[in-house]
mmCIF file of C-alpha atoms and ligand atoms in Angstrom:
data_model
loop_
_atom_site.group_PDB
_atom_site.id
_atom_site.type_symbol
_atom_site.label_atom_id
_atom_site.label_comp_id
_atom_site.label_asym_id
_atom_site.label_seq_id
_atom_site.Cartn_x
_atom_site.Cartn_y
_atom_site.Cartn_z
ATOM 1 C CA MET A 1002 -4.485 -24.509 -15.238
ATOM 2 C CA HIS A 1003 -1.715 -22.495 -13.674
ATOM 3 C CA THR A 1004 1.267 -21.206 -15.564
ATOM 4 C CA THR A 1005 4.356 -20.148 -13.657
ATOM 5 C CA LYS A 1006 4.257 -16.439 -12.840
ATOM 6 C CA LYS A 1007 7.409 -14.386 -12.738
ATOM 7 C CA ILE A 1008 7.880 -12.107 -9.767
ATOM 8 C CA ALA A 1009 10.519 -9.390 -9.452
ATOM 9 C CA VAL A 1010 11.628 -8.986 -5.839
ATOM 10 C CA VAL A 1011 13.123 -5.787 -4.408
ATOM 11 C CA PRO A 1012 13.767 -6.192 -0.663
ATOM 12 C CA GLY A 1013 15.209 -2.652 -0.512
ATOM 13 C CA ASP A 1014 16.451 -1.231 2.780
ATOM 14 C CA GLY A 1015 16.305 -1.823 6.519
ATOM 15 C CA ILE A 1016 13.658 -4.297 7.663
ATOM 16 C CA GLY A 1017 12.631 -4.834 4.023
ATOM 17 C CA LYS A 1018 15.714 -7.038 3.749
ATOM 18 C CA GLU A 1019 14.436 -9.181 6.628
ATOM 19 C CA VAL A 1020 10.712 -9.440 5.970
ATOM 20 C CA ILE A 1021 10.802 -9.961 2.202
ATOM 21 C CA PRO A 1022 12.976 -13.111 1.984
ATOM 22 C CA ILE A 1023 10.869 -14.859 4.642
ATOM 23 C CA ALA A 1024 7.628 -13.787 2.945
ATOM 24 C CA LEU A 1025 9.002 -15.521 -0.170
ATOM 25 C CA GLU A 1026 9.403 -18.715 1.868
ATOM 26 C CA VAL A 1027 5.756 -18.421 2.910
ATOM 27 C CA ILE A 1028 4.715 -18.035 -0.736
ATOM 28 C CA ARG A 1029 6.753 -21.118 -1.670
ATOM 29 C CA ALA A 1030 5.023 -23.126 1.046
ATOM 30 C CA THR A 1031 1.644 -22.529 -0.616
ATOM 31 C CA GLY A 1032 2.832 -24.352 -3.708
ATOM 32 C CA ALA A 1033 1.859 -21.455 -5.983
ATOM 33 C CA PRO A 1034 3.791 -21.820 -9.253
ATOM 34 C CA VAL A 1035 5.935 -18.707 -9.093
ATOM 35 C CA GLU A 1036 9.512 -17.886 -9.901
ATOM 36 C CA PHE A 1037 11.402 -15.113 -8.117
ATOM 37 C CA THR A 1038 14.139 -12.845 -9.492
ATOM 38 C CA GLU A 1039 15.773 -10.623 -6.910
ATOM 39 C CA PHE A 1040 17.098 -7.106 -7.563
ATOM 40 C CA ASP A 1041 19.463 -5.305 -5.207
ATOM 41 C CA TRP A 1042 18.098 -1.792 -5.811
ATOM 42 C CA SER A 1043 18.514 -0.127 -2.429
ATOM 43 C CA ALA A 1044 20.496 2.430 -0.458
ATOM 44 C CA ASP A 1045 23.482 0.032 -0.349
ATOM 45 C CA ARG A 1046 23.525 -0.227 -4.130
ATOM 46 C CA TYR A 1047 23.064 3.528 -4.559
ATOM 47 C CA LEU A 1048 25.920 4.322 -2.176
ATOM 48 C CA LYS A 1049 28.131 1.779 -3.957
ATOM 49 C CA ASP A 1050 27.684 2.775 -7.597
ATOM 50 C CA GLY A 1051 25.086 5.545 -7.791
ATOM 51 C CA THR A 1052 22.390 3.305 -9.309
ATOM 52 C CA THR A 1053 18.825 3.868 -8.177
ATOM 53 C CA ILE A 1054 17.053 2.017 -10.966
ATOM 54 C CA PRO A 1055 19.122 0.989 -13.983
ATOM 55 C CA ALA A 1056 18.359 2.376 -17.441
ATOM 56 C CA GLY A 1057 15.377 0.556 -18.937
ATOM 57 C CA GLY A 1058 14.500 -0.894 -15.503
ATOM 58 C CA PHE A 1059 10.793 -0.041 -15.531
ATOM 59 C CA GLU A 1060 10.379 -1.294 -19.110
ATOM 60 C CA MET A 1061 12.127 -4.523 -18.117
ATOM 61 C CA LEU A 1062 9.819 -5.010 -15.106
ATOM 62 C CA ALA A 1063 6.713 -4.404 -17.229
ATOM 63 C CA ARG A 1064 7.916 -6.711 -20.008
ATOM 64 C CA ASP A 1065 9.466 -9.598 -18.137
ATOM 65 C CA PHE A 1066 7.442 -9.909 -14.928
ATOM 66 C CA ASP A 1067 3.869 -10.610 -13.832
ATOM 67 C CA ALA A 1068 4.226 -8.784 -10.517
ATOM 68 C CA ILE A 1069 6.732 -6.947 -8.329
ATOM 69 C CA PHE A 1070 7.223 -7.520 -4.591
ATOM 70 C CA VAL A 1071 8.923 -4.693 -2.705
ATOM 71 C CA GLY A 1072 10.085 -4.377 0.916
ATOM 72 C CA ALA A 1073 10.780 -0.756 1.827
ATOM 73 C CA LEU A 1074 13.079 2.032 0.701
ATOM 74 C CA GLY A 1075 14.591 4.694 2.912
ATOM 75 C CA ASP A 1076 17.951 4.922 4.650
ATOM 76 C CA PRO A 1077 19.352 7.610 6.944
ATOM 77 C CA ARG A 1078 22.605 7.591 4.938
ATOM 78 C CA VAL A 1079 20.762 8.854 1.852
ATOM 79 C CA LYS A 1080 19.540 12.209 3.112
ATOM 80 C CA THR A 1081 17.879 13.222 -0.165
ATOM 81 C CA ASN A 1082 15.861 9.976 -0.245
ATOM 82 C CA ILE A 1083 16.567 10.035 -3.985
ATOM 83 C CA HIS A 1084 16.808 6.265 -4.343
ATOM 84 C CA ALA A 1085 13.428 5.747 -2.660
ATOM 85 C CA LYS A 1086 11.850 8.380 -4.865
ATOM 86 C CA GLU A 1087 13.298 6.907 -8.022
ATOM 87 C CA ILE A 1088 12.647 3.251 -7.185
ATOM 88 C CA LEU A 1089 9.397 3.187 -5.201
ATOM 89 C CA LEU A 1090 7.655 6.303 -6.509
ATOM 90 C CA GLY A 1091 9.268 5.522 -9.871
ATOM 91 C CA MET A 1092 7.423 2.199 -10.036
ATOM 92 C CA ARG A 1093 4.149 3.812 -8.992
ATOM 93 C CA PHE A 1094 4.406 6.725 -11.446
ATOM 94 C CA ARG A 1095 6.374 5.388 -14.401
ATOM 95 C CA MET A 1096 4.533 2.068 -14.461
ATOM 96 C CA ASP A 1097 1.278 4.021 -13.986
ATOM 97 C CA LEU A 1098 0.088 1.892 -11.017
ATOM 98 C CA TYR A 1099 -2.788 4.228 -10.345
ATOM 99 C CA ALA A 1100 -4.721 2.418 -7.622
ATOM 100 C CA ASN A 1101 -3.034 1.900 -4.268
ATOM 101 C CA VAL A 1102 -5.230 -0.689 -2.570
ATOM 102 C CA ARG A 1103 -4.844 -0.812 1.206
ATOM 103 C CA PRO A 1104 -7.180 -3.241 2.986
ATOM 104 C CA VAL A 1105 -7.810 -2.485 6.648
ATOM 105 C CA LYS A 1106 -8.812 -5.562 8.582
ATOM 106 C CA LEU A 1107 -8.630 -6.115 12.311
ATOM 107 C CA LEU A 1108 -7.729 -9.757 12.990
ATOM 108 C CA ASP A 1109 -8.148 -9.729 16.778
ATOM 109 C CA ALA A 1110 -9.720 -7.242 19.199
ATOM 110 C CA ALA A 1111 -6.532 -7.243 21.267
ATOM 111 C CA LEU A 1112 -4.618 -5.605 18.391
ATOM 112 C CA CYS A 1113 -6.871 -2.545 18.199
ATOM 113 C CA PRO A 1114 -6.030 0.452 20.391
ATOM 114 C CA LEU A 1115 -9.726 1.370 20.568
ATOM 115 C CA LYS A 1116 -12.013 0.159 23.362
ATOM 116 C CA ASN A 1117 -14.842 -2.294 22.672
ATOM 117 C CA VAL A 1118 -13.976 -2.806 19.029
ATOM 118 C CA THR A 1119 -14.363 -6.282 17.553
ATOM 119 C CA PRO A 1120 -12.773 -7.576 14.315
ATOM 120 C CA GLU A 1121 -16.110 -7.356 12.430
ATOM 121 C CA MET A 1122 -16.085 -3.618 13.117
ATOM 122 C CA VAL A 1123 -12.808 -2.878 11.306
ATOM 123 C CA ASN A 1124 -12.999 -4.231 7.779
ATOM 124 C CA PHE A 1125 -12.715 -1.655 5.014
ATOM 125 C CA THR A 1126 -10.408 -0.784 2.116
ATOM 126 C CA VAL A 1127 -8.765 2.471 1.142
ATOM 127 C CA ILE A 1128 -8.211 3.040 -2.570
ATOM 128 C CA ARG A 1129 -5.569 5.740 -2.795
ATOM 129 C CA GLU A 1130 -4.860 7.594 -6.058
ATOM 130 C CA ASN A 1131 -1.242 6.713 -6.704
ATOM 131 C CA THR A 1132 0.083 8.694 -9.677
ATOM 132 C CA GLU A 1133 -0.799 12.375 -9.196
ATOM 133 C CA GLY A 1134 -1.601 14.985 -6.551
ATOM 134 C CA VAL A 1135 1.115 16.734 -4.575
ATOM 135 C CA TYR A 1136 3.304 13.646 -5.078
ATOM 136 C CA MET A 1137 4.239 14.969 -8.538
ATOM 137 C CA ASP A 1138 6.447 17.356 -6.537
ATOM 138 C CA MET A 1139 5.751 20.237 -8.904
ATOM 139 C CA GLY A 1140 6.430 23.675 -7.587
ATOM 140 C CA GLY A 1141 9.281 25.973 -6.899
ATOM 141 C CA VAL A 1142 10.977 28.459 -4.684
ATOM 142 C CA PHE A 1143 11.303 32.157 -5.341
ATOM 143 C CA LYS A 1144 13.647 34.536 -3.486
ATOM 144 C CA ARG A 1145 15.250 31.579 -1.746
ATOM 145 C CA ASP A 1146 17.003 32.297 1.551
ATOM 146 C CA THR A 1147 15.645 35.814 1.801
ATOM 147 C CA PRO A 1148 13.002 37.073 4.204
ATOM 148 C CA ASP A 1149 10.631 37.134 1.202
ATOM 149 C CA GLU A 1150 11.103 33.466 0.294
ATOM 150 C CA VAL A 1151 8.094 31.921 -1.453
ATOM 151 C CA ALA A 1152 7.553 28.157 -1.837
ATOM 152 C CA THR A 1153 4.788 26.660 -3.957
ATOM 153 C CA GLN A 1154 3.701 23.023 -4.182
ATOM 154 C CA GLU A 1155 1.174 22.116 -6.823
ATOM 155 C CA ASP A 1156 -1.627 19.603 -6.438
ATOM 156 C CA ILE A 1157 -2.089 17.915 -9.824
ATOM 157 C CA ASN A 1158 -5.498 16.379 -10.509
ATOM 158 C CA THR A 1159 -6.363 15.249 -14.027
ATOM 159 C CA ARG A 1160 -9.795 14.292 -15.278
ATOM 160 C CA LYS A 1161 -8.361 10.972 -16.493
ATOM 161 C CA GLY A 1162 -6.515 10.227 -13.246
ATOM 162 C CA VAL A 1163 -9.435 11.082 -10.988
ATOM 163 C CA GLU A 1164 -11.957 9.190 -13.093
ATOM 164 C CA ARG A 1165 -9.986 5.975 -13.389
ATOM 165 C CA VAL A 1166 -9.310 5.655 -9.662
ATOM 166 C CA ILE A 1167 -12.937 6.394 -8.793
ATOM 167 C CA ARG A 1168 -14.084 3.785 -11.327
ATOM 168 C CA PHE A 1169 -11.566 1.362 -9.841
ATOM 169 C CA ALA A 1170 -13.055 1.944 -6.363
ATOM 170 C CA PHE A 1171 -16.605 1.255 -7.571
ATOM 171 C CA GLY A 1172 -15.433 -1.842 -9.430
ATOM 172 C CA TYR A 1173 -13.543 -3.012 -6.355
ATOM 173 C CA ALA A 1174 -16.650 -2.530 -4.189
ATOM 174 C CA ARG A 1175 -18.757 -4.572 -6.587
ATOM 175 C CA LYS A 1176 -16.200 -7.349 -6.853
ATOM 176 C CA HIS A 1177 -15.860 -7.591 -3.084
ATOM 177 C CA GLY A 1178 -19.571 -7.511 -2.262
ATOM 178 C CA ARG A 1179 -19.475 -4.047 -0.711
ATOM 179 C CA LYS A 1180 -22.439 -1.682 -0.828
ATOM 180 C CA LYS A 1181 -20.936 1.783 -0.287
ATOM 181 C CA VAL A 1182 -18.121 3.881 -1.775
ATOM 182 C CA LEU A 1183 -17.037 6.928 0.168
ATOM 183 C CA MET A 1184 -15.029 9.701 -1.533
ATOM 184 C CA ALA A 1185 -12.985 11.866 0.828
ATOM 185 C CA ASP A 1186 -11.600 15.257 -0.145
ATOM 186 C CA LYS A 1187 -11.162 18.737 1.224
ATOM 187 C CA SER A 1188 -13.344 20.483 -1.327
ATOM 188 C CA ASN A 1189 -14.472 23.021 1.251
ATOM 189 C CA VAL A 1190 -11.049 24.672 0.945
ATOM 190 C CA MET A 1191 -9.375 23.126 -2.106
ATOM 191 C CA SER A 1192 -12.185 24.075 -4.425
ATOM 192 C CA TYR A 1193 -10.528 23.462 -7.815
ATOM 193 C CA ALA A 1194 -9.175 19.985 -7.172
ATOM 194 C CA GLY A 1195 -12.092 19.127 -4.906
ATOM 195 C CA GLY A 1196 -14.516 20.374 -7.524
ATOM 196 C CA LEU A 1197 -13.104 17.966 -10.089
ATOM 197 C CA TRP A 1198 -13.272 15.036 -7.643
ATOM 198 C CA GLN A 1199 -16.867 15.953 -6.706
ATOM 199 C CA LYS A 1200 -17.998 16.252 -10.311
ATOM 200 C CA VAL A 1201 -16.377 13.009 -11.445
ATOM 201 C CA PHE A 1202 -17.540 11.074 -8.376
ATOM 202 C CA ASN A 1203 -21.132 12.164 -8.977
ATOM 203 C CA GLU A 1204 -20.953 11.235 -12.658
ATOM 204 C CA VAL A 1205 -19.290 7.854 -12.138
ATOM 205 C CA SER A 1206 -21.584 6.853 -9.259
ATOM 206 C CA GLY A 1207 -24.459 7.064 -11.764
ATOM 207 C CA ASP A 1208 -22.980 4.055 -13.565
ATOM 208 C CA TYR A 1209 -23.095 1.997 -10.351
ATOM 209 C CA SER A 1210 -26.687 2.321 -9.196
ATOM 210 C CA ASP A 1211 -26.311 -0.840 -7.070
ATOM 211 C CA LEU A 1212 -23.779 0.971 -4.843
ATOM 212 C CA THR A 1213 -24.360 3.895 -2.472
ATOM 213 C CA PRO A 1214 -22.038 6.877 -3.013
ATOM 214 C CA GLN A 1215 -21.030 8.854 0.055
ATOM 215 C CA HIS A 1216 -18.841 11.891 0.622
ATOM 216 C CA MET A 1217 -16.894 13.162 3.630
ATOM 217 C CA TYR A 1218 -14.298 15.807 4.181
ATOM 218 C CA VAL A 1219 -11.085 14.024 5.001
ATOM 219 C CA ASP A 1220 -10.755 15.564 8.469
ATOM 220 C CA ALA A 1221 -14.242 14.367 9.398
ATOM 221 C CA LEU A 1222 -13.341 10.957 7.983
ATOM 222 C CA CYS A 1223 -10.413 10.710 10.413
ATOM 223 C CA LEU A 1224 -12.834 11.184 13.288
ATOM 224 C CA GLN A 1225 -15.202 8.615 11.771
ATOM 225 C CA MET A 1226 -12.393 6.059 11.343
ATOM 226 C CA VAL A 1227 -11.794 6.177 15.070
ATOM 227 C CA ARG A 1228 -15.366 6.662 16.313
ATOM 228 C CA GLU A 1229 -17.292 4.400 13.940
ATOM 229 C CA PRO A 1230 -14.972 2.287 11.783
ATOM 230 C CA GLN A 1231 -17.826 -0.199 11.252
ATOM 231 C CA SER A 1232 -19.561 2.352 8.996
ATOM 232 C CA LEU A 1233 -16.774 2.193 6.392
ATOM 233 C CA GLU A 1234 -16.535 -0.126 3.385
ATOM 234 C CA VAL A 1235 -14.562 1.354 0.466
ATOM 235 C CA ILE A 1236 -12.891 4.768 0.656
ATOM 236 C CA VAL A 1237 -11.428 6.505 -2.401
ATOM 237 C CA THR A 1238 -9.220 9.559 -2.038
ATOM 238 C CA ASN A 1239 -6.236 11.400 -3.453
ATOM 239 C CA ASN A 1240 -2.593 10.453 -3.047
ATOM 240 C CA MET A 1241 -1.694 12.552 -0.001
ATOM 241 C CA PHE A 1242 -4.911 12.057 1.952
ATOM 242 C CA GLY A 1243 -4.683 8.351 1.164
ATOM 243 C CA ASP A 1244 -1.144 8.246 2.529
ATOM 244 C CA ILE A 1245 -2.150 9.892 5.787
ATOM 245 C CA ILE A 1246 -5.380 8.019 6.474
ATOM 246 C CA THR A 1247 -3.758 4.643 5.819
ATOM 247 C CA ASP A 1248 -1.282 5.160 8.651
ATOM 248 C CA LEU A 1249 -4.248 5.928 10.917
ATOM 249 C CA ALA A 1250 -5.999 2.874 9.480
ATOM 250 C CA ALA A 1251 -2.890 0.786 10.125
ATOM 251 C CA ALA A 1252 -3.108 1.732 13.795
ATOM 252 C CA LEU A 1253 -6.655 0.321 13.899
ATOM 253 C CA GLN A 1254 -5.275 -3.022 12.718
ATOM 254 C CA GLY A 1255 -2.460 -3.189 15.249
ATOM 255 C CA GLY A 1256 0.133 -0.925 13.672
ATOM 256 C CA LEU A 1257 2.200 -0.545 10.548
ATOM 257 C CA GLY A 1258 3.603 -4.035 10.999
ATOM 258 C CA MET A 1259 0.199 -5.519 10.093
ATOM 259 C CA ALA A 1260 -0.734 -3.468 7.019
ATOM 260 C CA ALA A 1261 -0.538 -4.696 3.419
ATOM 261 C CA SER A 1262 -0.944 -3.022 0.043
ATOM 262 C CA GLY A 1263 -1.048 -3.431 -3.720
ATOM 263 C CA ASN A 1264 -0.184 -0.799 -6.333
ATOM 264 C CA ILE A 1265 -2.367 -1.779 -9.236
ATOM 265 C CA HIS A 1266 -3.049 -0.978 -12.855
ATOM 266 C CA PRO A 1267 -5.432 -3.644 -14.134
ATOM 267 C CA GLY A 1268 -3.794 -5.577 -16.944
ATOM 268 C CA LYS A 1269 -0.302 -4.220 -16.261
ATOM 269 C CA THR A 1270 2.522 -5.547 -14.076
ATOM 270 C CA SER A 1271 1.508 -4.430 -10.581
ATOM 271 C CA MET A 1272 3.493 -4.008 -7.375
ATOM 272 C CA PHE A 1273 2.845 -5.280 -3.844
ATOM 273 C CA GLU A 1274 4.466 -4.011 -0.639
ATOM 274 C CA PRO A 1275 3.853 -3.734 3.085
ATOM 275 C CA VAL A 1276 2.636 -0.256 4.088
ATOM 276 C CA HIS A 1277 5.481 0.194 6.578
ATOM 277 C CA GLY A 1278 8.860 1.743 5.837
ATOM 278 C CA SER A 1279 12.386 0.515 6.401
ATOM 279 C CA ALA A 1280 12.256 1.198 10.176
ATOM 280 C CA PRO A 1281 16.028 1.763 10.495
ATOM 281 C CA PRO A 1282 16.110 1.414 14.319
ATOM 282 C CA LEU A 1283 14.641 -2.110 14.052
ATOM 283 C CA ALA A 1284 16.736 -3.318 11.126
ATOM 284 C CA GLY A 1285 18.894 -6.405 11.577
ATOM 285 C CA LYS A 1286 17.527 -7.188 15.045
ATOM 286 C CA ASN A 1287 14.965 -9.887 14.191
ATOM 287 C CA VAL A 1288 12.211 -7.800 15.790
ATOM 288 C CA ALA A 1289 10.282 -6.436 12.781
ATOM 289 C CA ASN A 1290 6.763 -7.739 12.310
ATOM 290 C CA PRO A 1291 6.712 -9.805 9.094
ATOM 291 C CA VAL A 1292 2.884 -9.922 8.846
ATOM 292 C CA GLY A 1293 2.479 -6.807 6.640
ATOM 293 C CA ALA A 1294 4.875 -8.292 4.095
ATOM 294 C CA ILE A 1295 3.286 -11.756 4.326
ATOM 295 C CA LEU A 1296 -0.236 -10.354 3.822
ATOM 296 C CA SER A 1297 1.058 -8.290 0.890
ATOM 297 C CA ALA A 1298 2.307 -11.550 -0.597
ATOM 298 C CA ALA A 1299 -1.248 -12.918 -0.217
ATOM 299 C CA LEU A 1300 -2.658 -9.865 -2.037
ATOM 300 C CA MET A 1301 -0.148 -10.499 -4.827
ATOM 301 C CA LEU A 1302 -1.087 -14.170 -5.163
ATOM 302 C CA GLU A 1303 -4.776 -13.244 -5.250
ATOM 303 C CA HIS A 1304 -4.044 -10.689 -7.988
ATOM 304 C CA LEU A 1305 -2.119 -13.295 -9.985
ATOM 305 C CA GLY A 1306 -5.091 -15.641 -9.861
ATOM 306 C CA TYR A 1307 -3.874 -17.877 -7.062
ATOM 307 C CA GLY A 1308 -6.818 -17.283 -4.751
ATOM 308 C CA SER A 1309 -6.687 -20.544 -2.842
ATOM 309 C CA GLU A 1310 -2.968 -20.067 -2.143
ATOM 310 C CA ALA A 1311 -3.697 -16.526 -0.922
ATOM 311 C CA ARG A 1312 -6.404 -17.898 1.415
ATOM 312 C CA LYS A 1313 -3.886 -20.361 2.867
ATOM 313 C CA ILE A 1314 -1.616 -17.464 3.812
ATOM 314 C CA GLU A 1315 -4.441 -15.386 5.282
ATOM 315 C CA ASP A 1316 -5.685 -18.339 7.327
ATOM 316 C CA ALA A 1317 -2.174 -19.017 8.631
ATOM 317 C CA VAL A 1318 -1.772 -15.367 9.642
ATOM 318 C CA SER A 1319 -5.164 -15.424 11.385
ATOM 319 C CA ALA A 1320 -4.051 -18.519 13.292
ATOM 320 C CA ALA A 1321 -0.826 -16.765 14.340
ATOM 321 C CA VAL A 1322 -2.827 -13.832 15.646
ATOM 322 C CA ARG A 1323 -5.263 -16.110 17.494
ATOM 323 C CA GLU A 1324 -2.426 -18.092 19.091
ATOM 324 C CA LYS A 1325 -0.355 -14.953 19.776
ATOM 325 C CA LYS A 1326 2.573 -16.179 17.693
ATOM 326 C CA LEU A 1327 3.555 -12.558 17.148
ATOM 327 C CA THR A 1328 6.334 -9.978 17.393
ATOM 328 C CA SER A 1329 6.465 -7.493 20.262
ATOM 329 C CA ASP A 1330 4.900 -4.531 18.380
ATOM 330 C CA VAL A 1331 1.617 -6.473 18.466
ATOM 331 C CA GLY A 1332 1.954 -7.934 21.937
ATOM 332 C CA GLY A 1333 3.863 -11.127 21.185
ATOM 333 C CA ASN A 1334 7.272 -12.265 22.351
ATOM 334 C CA MET A 1335 8.666 -13.879 19.197
ATOM 335 C CA GLY A 1336 11.206 -12.748 16.628
ATOM 336 C CA THR A 1337 10.666 -11.962 12.944
ATOM 337 C CA ARG A 1338 12.070 -15.313 11.814
ATOM 338 C CA GLU A 1339 10.161 -17.332 14.440
ATOM 339 C CA VAL A 1340 6.800 -15.739 13.575
ATOM 340 C CA ALA A 1341 7.352 -16.320 9.867
ATOM 341 C CA ASP A 1342 8.435 -19.919 10.452
ATOM 342 C CA TRP A 1343 5.325 -20.535 12.565
ATOM 343 C CA ILE A 1344 3.082 -19.068 9.844
ATOM 344 C CA ARG A 1345 4.852 -21.099 7.183
ATOM 345 C CA GLY A 1346 4.407 -24.240 9.285
ATOM 346 C CA GLN A 1347 0.614 -23.738 9.269
ATOM 347 C CA ILE A 1348 0.435 -23.877 5.496
ATOM 348 C CA ARG A 1349 -0.453 -27.220 3.940
HETATM 349 P P1 NAD B 274 8.413 3.245 9.311
HETATM 350 O O1 NAD B 274 7.199 2.579 8.764
HETATM 351 O O2 NAD B 274 9.695 2.678 8.909
HETATM 352 O O3 NAD B 274 8.295 3.227 10.907
HETATM 353 C C1 NAD B 274 7.263 3.896 11.613
HETATM 354 C C2 NAD B 274 7.073 3.251 13.009
HETATM 355 O O4 NAD B 274 6.478 1.962 12.851
HETATM 356 C C3 NAD B 274 8.379 3.025 13.746
HETATM 357 O O5 NAD B 274 8.125 3.167 15.120
HETATM 358 C C4 NAD B 274 8.704 1.574 13.422
HETATM 359 O O6 NAD B 274 9.499 0.978 14.414
HETATM 360 C C5 NAD B 274 7.329 0.950 13.345
HETATM 361 N N1 NAD B 274 7.296 -0.159 12.383
HETATM 362 C C6 NAD B 274 7.266 -0.043 11.024
HETATM 363 N N2 NAD B 274 7.240 -1.261 10.458
HETATM 364 C C7 NAD B 274 7.268 -2.156 11.475
HETATM 365 C C8 NAD B 274 7.273 -3.569 11.514
HETATM 366 N N3 NAD B 274 7.244 -4.318 10.399
HETATM 367 N N4 NAD B 274 7.314 -4.148 12.720
HETATM 368 C C9 NAD B 274 7.309 -3.440 13.833
HETATM 369 N N5 NAD B 274 7.299 -2.093 13.864
HETATM 370 C C10 NAD B 274 7.290 -1.459 12.685
HETATM 371 O O7 NAD B 274 8.304 4.787 8.927
HETATM 372 P P2 NAD B 274 9.329 5.996 9.201
HETATM 373 O O8 NAD B 274 10.052 5.771 10.465
HETATM 374 O O9 NAD B 274 8.541 7.217 8.992
HETATM 375 O O10 NAD B 274 10.343 5.883 7.978
HETATM 376 C C11 NAD B 274 11.593 5.181 7.986
HETATM 377 C C12 NAD B 274 12.137 5.179 6.565
HETATM 378 O O11 NAD B 274 11.293 4.393 5.717
HETATM 379 C C13 NAD B 274 12.194 6.561 5.918
HETATM 380 O O12 NAD B 274 13.332 6.605 5.095
HETATM 381 C C14 NAD B 274 10.921 6.613 5.100
HETATM 382 O O13 NAD B 274 10.985 7.532 4.008
HETATM 383 C C15 NAD B 274 10.845 5.190 4.616
HETATM 384 N N6 NAD B 274 9.488 4.727 4.248
HETATM 385 C C16 NAD B 274 9.411 3.886 3.188
HETATM 386 C C17 NAD B 274 8.193 3.336 2.841
HETATM 387 C C18 NAD B 274 8.115 2.428 1.692
HETATM 388 O O14 NAD B 274 9.148 2.020 1.168
HETATM 389 N N7 NAD B 274 6.949 2.030 1.253
HETATM 390 C C19 NAD B 274 7.056 3.634 3.616
HETATM 391 C C20 NAD B 274 7.179 4.491 4.716
HETATM 392 C C21 NAD B 274 8.416 5.011 5.036
HETATM 393 C C1 IPM B 275 3.781 4.939 1.779
HETATM 394 C C2 IPM B 275 4.987 5.768 2.113
HETATM 395 C C3 IPM B 275 5.490 6.516 0.881
HETATM 396 C C4 IPM B 275 4.396 7.459 0.449
HETATM 397 C C5 IPM B 275 6.805 7.285 1.073
HETATM 398 C C6 IPM B 275 7.923 6.378 1.547
HETATM 399 C C7 IPM B 275 7.233 7.990 -0.174
HETATM 400 O O1 IPM B 275 4.728 6.632 3.165
HETATM 401 O O2 IPM B 275 3.882 4.049 0.919
HETATM 402 O O3 IPM B 275 2.727 5.140 2.395
HETATM 403 O O4 IPM B 275 4.312 8.585 0.929
HETATM 404 O O5 IPM B 275 3.621 7.049 -0.404
HETATM 405 MN MN1 MN B 276 2.754 6.321 4.057
#
């Protein structure tokens, strides 16, 4: 029995304002019992009244909603990017959404920039630590604006934070019928942080004897992602490395317009968003690819327990790719609205 789930919607800036409302229409077409409440937190709102996220905003999201659906945040008029930091990174950090789940799935060989790569060969998931690392922005500057200026940027890795995301990755692998979990770090140079990741990964892997633990340095992993993507199943890594490798991974799928993600803390209100940003040059032109947002909506439905509704969306997107009902970034000749309408029309 389904109960109506409450979803907070933050379209944000740029193309987020185009792709999110039409992804909501796609969700509605599945018949999933959900209720949307939209929030205008964005660059426009910040420039109007200085609000990034209102007082008590994160508590309200956690208390009153089952999930959050976000477009993108970032606007050239806000040079400091303060609103994006406070809203997007604020949700990730303050709501403790520690696992950033980014599935990487090639839907059609034509979308992959690599030669002789078939869809079966690109099908893995990156689990990115989402609450620590260099993203804490801890550090400082000494002797600023002198020839002796010193800048430091700290990489924060806690036992608790590292362990929970590694456990999440093993649990994810089990749940999704995967056999291997690969931890990527740079422990050959970052020995303190890397040492903690190595130690915890070795310990935790002992609790999952049905799964094969693997390790790679993150630079070697980049090569592997391009040369032999078929060898990858589940990758777990820190916040910054996860950010970088998921843009590379997005390219394998056809570009940022295709990539989806979830920011998850099991049992807490979690957040779903396309991997792409606000793409200011594309905004308002009906050219942005809506697929990343639509597939993020499917991840959200799956997370909320509406698996069959999520499958309907994924099947409709696969059909769009097969029939080339796509925007120009992935070789189609349709607009944002037309692609989304076509996908919505496939859903019964
Ligand atoms: P971006 O993802 O906006 O764009 C990168 C490239 O991908 C551009 O060439 C863009 O045209 C293309 N692209 C992105 N999404 C697309 C789509 N749906 N369809 C077709 N093409 C698409 O990244 P950027 O240019 O580095 O950043 C722009 C702004 O977005 C910045 O303010 C940045 O901080 C912000 N940003 C926000 C998020 C987020 O909210 N999650 C993520 C990344 C960047
Ligand atoms: C992402 C983005 C964000 C990040 C930016 C916009 C802060 O690049 O979601 O991948 O670095 O996490
Ligand atoms: Mn990124």
